[in-house]
mmCIF file of C-alpha atoms and ligand atoms in Angstrom:
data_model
loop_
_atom_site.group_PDB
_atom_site.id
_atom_site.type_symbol
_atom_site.label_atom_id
_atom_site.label_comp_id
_atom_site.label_asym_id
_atom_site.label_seq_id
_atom_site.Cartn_x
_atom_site.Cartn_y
_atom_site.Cartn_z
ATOM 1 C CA UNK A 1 73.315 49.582 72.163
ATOM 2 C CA UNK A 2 70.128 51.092 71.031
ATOM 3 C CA UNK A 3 67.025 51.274 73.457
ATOM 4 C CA UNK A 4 63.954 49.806 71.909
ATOM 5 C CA UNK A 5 61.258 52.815 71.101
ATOM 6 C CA UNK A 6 58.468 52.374 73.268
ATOM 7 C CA UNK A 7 54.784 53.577 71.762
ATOM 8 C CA UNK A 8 53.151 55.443 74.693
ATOM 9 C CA UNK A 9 49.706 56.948 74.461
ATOM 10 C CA UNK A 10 48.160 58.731 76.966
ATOM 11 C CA UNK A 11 46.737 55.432 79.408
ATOM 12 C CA UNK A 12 48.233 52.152 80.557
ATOM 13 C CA UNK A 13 50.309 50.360 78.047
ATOM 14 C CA UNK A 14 51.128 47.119 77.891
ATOM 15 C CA UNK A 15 54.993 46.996 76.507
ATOM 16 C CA UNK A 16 58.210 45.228 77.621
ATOM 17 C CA UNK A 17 60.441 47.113 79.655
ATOM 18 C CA UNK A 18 63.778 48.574 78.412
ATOM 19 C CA UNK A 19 65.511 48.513 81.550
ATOM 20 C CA UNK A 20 64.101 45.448 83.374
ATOM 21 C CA UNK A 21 63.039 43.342 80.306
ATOM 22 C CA UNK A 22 60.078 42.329 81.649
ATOM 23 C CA UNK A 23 56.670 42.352 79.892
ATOM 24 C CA UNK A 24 54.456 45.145 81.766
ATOM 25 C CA UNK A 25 51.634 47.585 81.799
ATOM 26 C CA UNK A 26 53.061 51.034 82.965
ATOM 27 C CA UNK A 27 52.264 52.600 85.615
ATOM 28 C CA UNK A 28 50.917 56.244 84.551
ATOM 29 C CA UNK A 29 51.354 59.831 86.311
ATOM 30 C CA UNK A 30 49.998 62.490 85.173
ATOM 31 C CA UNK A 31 51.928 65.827 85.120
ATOM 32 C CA UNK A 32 50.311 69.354 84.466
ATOM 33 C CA UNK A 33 51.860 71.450 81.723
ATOM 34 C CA UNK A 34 53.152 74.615 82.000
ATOM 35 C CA UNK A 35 49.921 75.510 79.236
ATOM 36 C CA UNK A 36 47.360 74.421 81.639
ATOM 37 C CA UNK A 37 49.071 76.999 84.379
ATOM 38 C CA UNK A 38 49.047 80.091 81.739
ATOM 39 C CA UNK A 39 45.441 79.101 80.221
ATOM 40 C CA UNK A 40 44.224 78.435 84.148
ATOM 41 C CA UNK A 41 45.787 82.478 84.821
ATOM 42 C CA UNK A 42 44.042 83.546 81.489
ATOM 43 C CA UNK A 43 40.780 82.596 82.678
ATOM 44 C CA UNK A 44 41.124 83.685 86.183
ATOM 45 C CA UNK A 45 41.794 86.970 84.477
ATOM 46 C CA UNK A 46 38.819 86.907 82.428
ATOM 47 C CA UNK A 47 35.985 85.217 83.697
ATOM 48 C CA UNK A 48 37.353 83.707 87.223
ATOM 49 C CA UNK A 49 36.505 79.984 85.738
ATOM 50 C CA UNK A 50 40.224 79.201 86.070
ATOM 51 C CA UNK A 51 39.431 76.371 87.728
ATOM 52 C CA UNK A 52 38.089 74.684 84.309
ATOM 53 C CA UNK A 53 41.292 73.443 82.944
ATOM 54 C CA UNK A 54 42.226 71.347 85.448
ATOM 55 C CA UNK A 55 39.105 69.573 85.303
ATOM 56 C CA UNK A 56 40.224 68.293 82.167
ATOM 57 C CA UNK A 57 43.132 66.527 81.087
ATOM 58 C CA UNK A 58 43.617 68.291 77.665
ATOM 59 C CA UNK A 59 46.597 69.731 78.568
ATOM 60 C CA UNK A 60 48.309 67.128 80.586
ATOM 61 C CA UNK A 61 51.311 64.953 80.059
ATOM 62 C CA UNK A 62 51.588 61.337 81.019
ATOM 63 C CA UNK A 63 54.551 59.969 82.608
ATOM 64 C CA UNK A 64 55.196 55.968 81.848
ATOM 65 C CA UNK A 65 56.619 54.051 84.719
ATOM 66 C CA UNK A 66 57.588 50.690 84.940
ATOM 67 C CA UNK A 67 55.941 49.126 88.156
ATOM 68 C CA UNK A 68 58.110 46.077 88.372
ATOM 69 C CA UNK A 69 61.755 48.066 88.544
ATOM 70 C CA UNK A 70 60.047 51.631 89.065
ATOM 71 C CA UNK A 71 61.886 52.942 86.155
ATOM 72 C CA UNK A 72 60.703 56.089 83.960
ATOM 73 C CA UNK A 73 60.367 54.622 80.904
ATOM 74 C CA UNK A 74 58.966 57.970 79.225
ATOM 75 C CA UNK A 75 56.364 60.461 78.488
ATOM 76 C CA UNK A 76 53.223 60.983 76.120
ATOM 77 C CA UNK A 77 52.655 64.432 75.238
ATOM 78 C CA UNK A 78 49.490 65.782 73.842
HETATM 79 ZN ZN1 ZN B 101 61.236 47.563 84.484
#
């Protein structure tokens, strides 16, 4: 049995739930990328502003969870 794809983007989206079948809008986290960490260090290095990409979320994943069963459901990457 094949799980239905889910289209994620990077906010709340309204979809049905592959596990629970119910029709939801995910619940997002946001995760920082390993980029963020090594651009953050590059621009301690260089101009101690490391601090800038972090403001943003360029460089951030989003992790889709299903807030009626609490199941991952799955991730947008940028
Ligand atoms: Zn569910």
């Amino acid at each position: 049995m094949q799980q239905p794809r889910v289209l994620l983007g990077p906010n709340n989206t309204t979809t049905v739930c592959p596990i629970c079948s119910a029709s939801i809008r995910t619940a997002v986290k946001y995760t920082t990328t390993t980029r963020t960490h090594i651009s953050a260090a590059l621009c301690c290095m260089i101009c101690f502003m490391g601090c800038i990409p972090y403001c943003s979320d360029s460089a951030r994943n989003t992790d889709h969870y299903c807030p009626n069963c609490d199941s991952y459901i799955g991730t947008y990457e940028k």
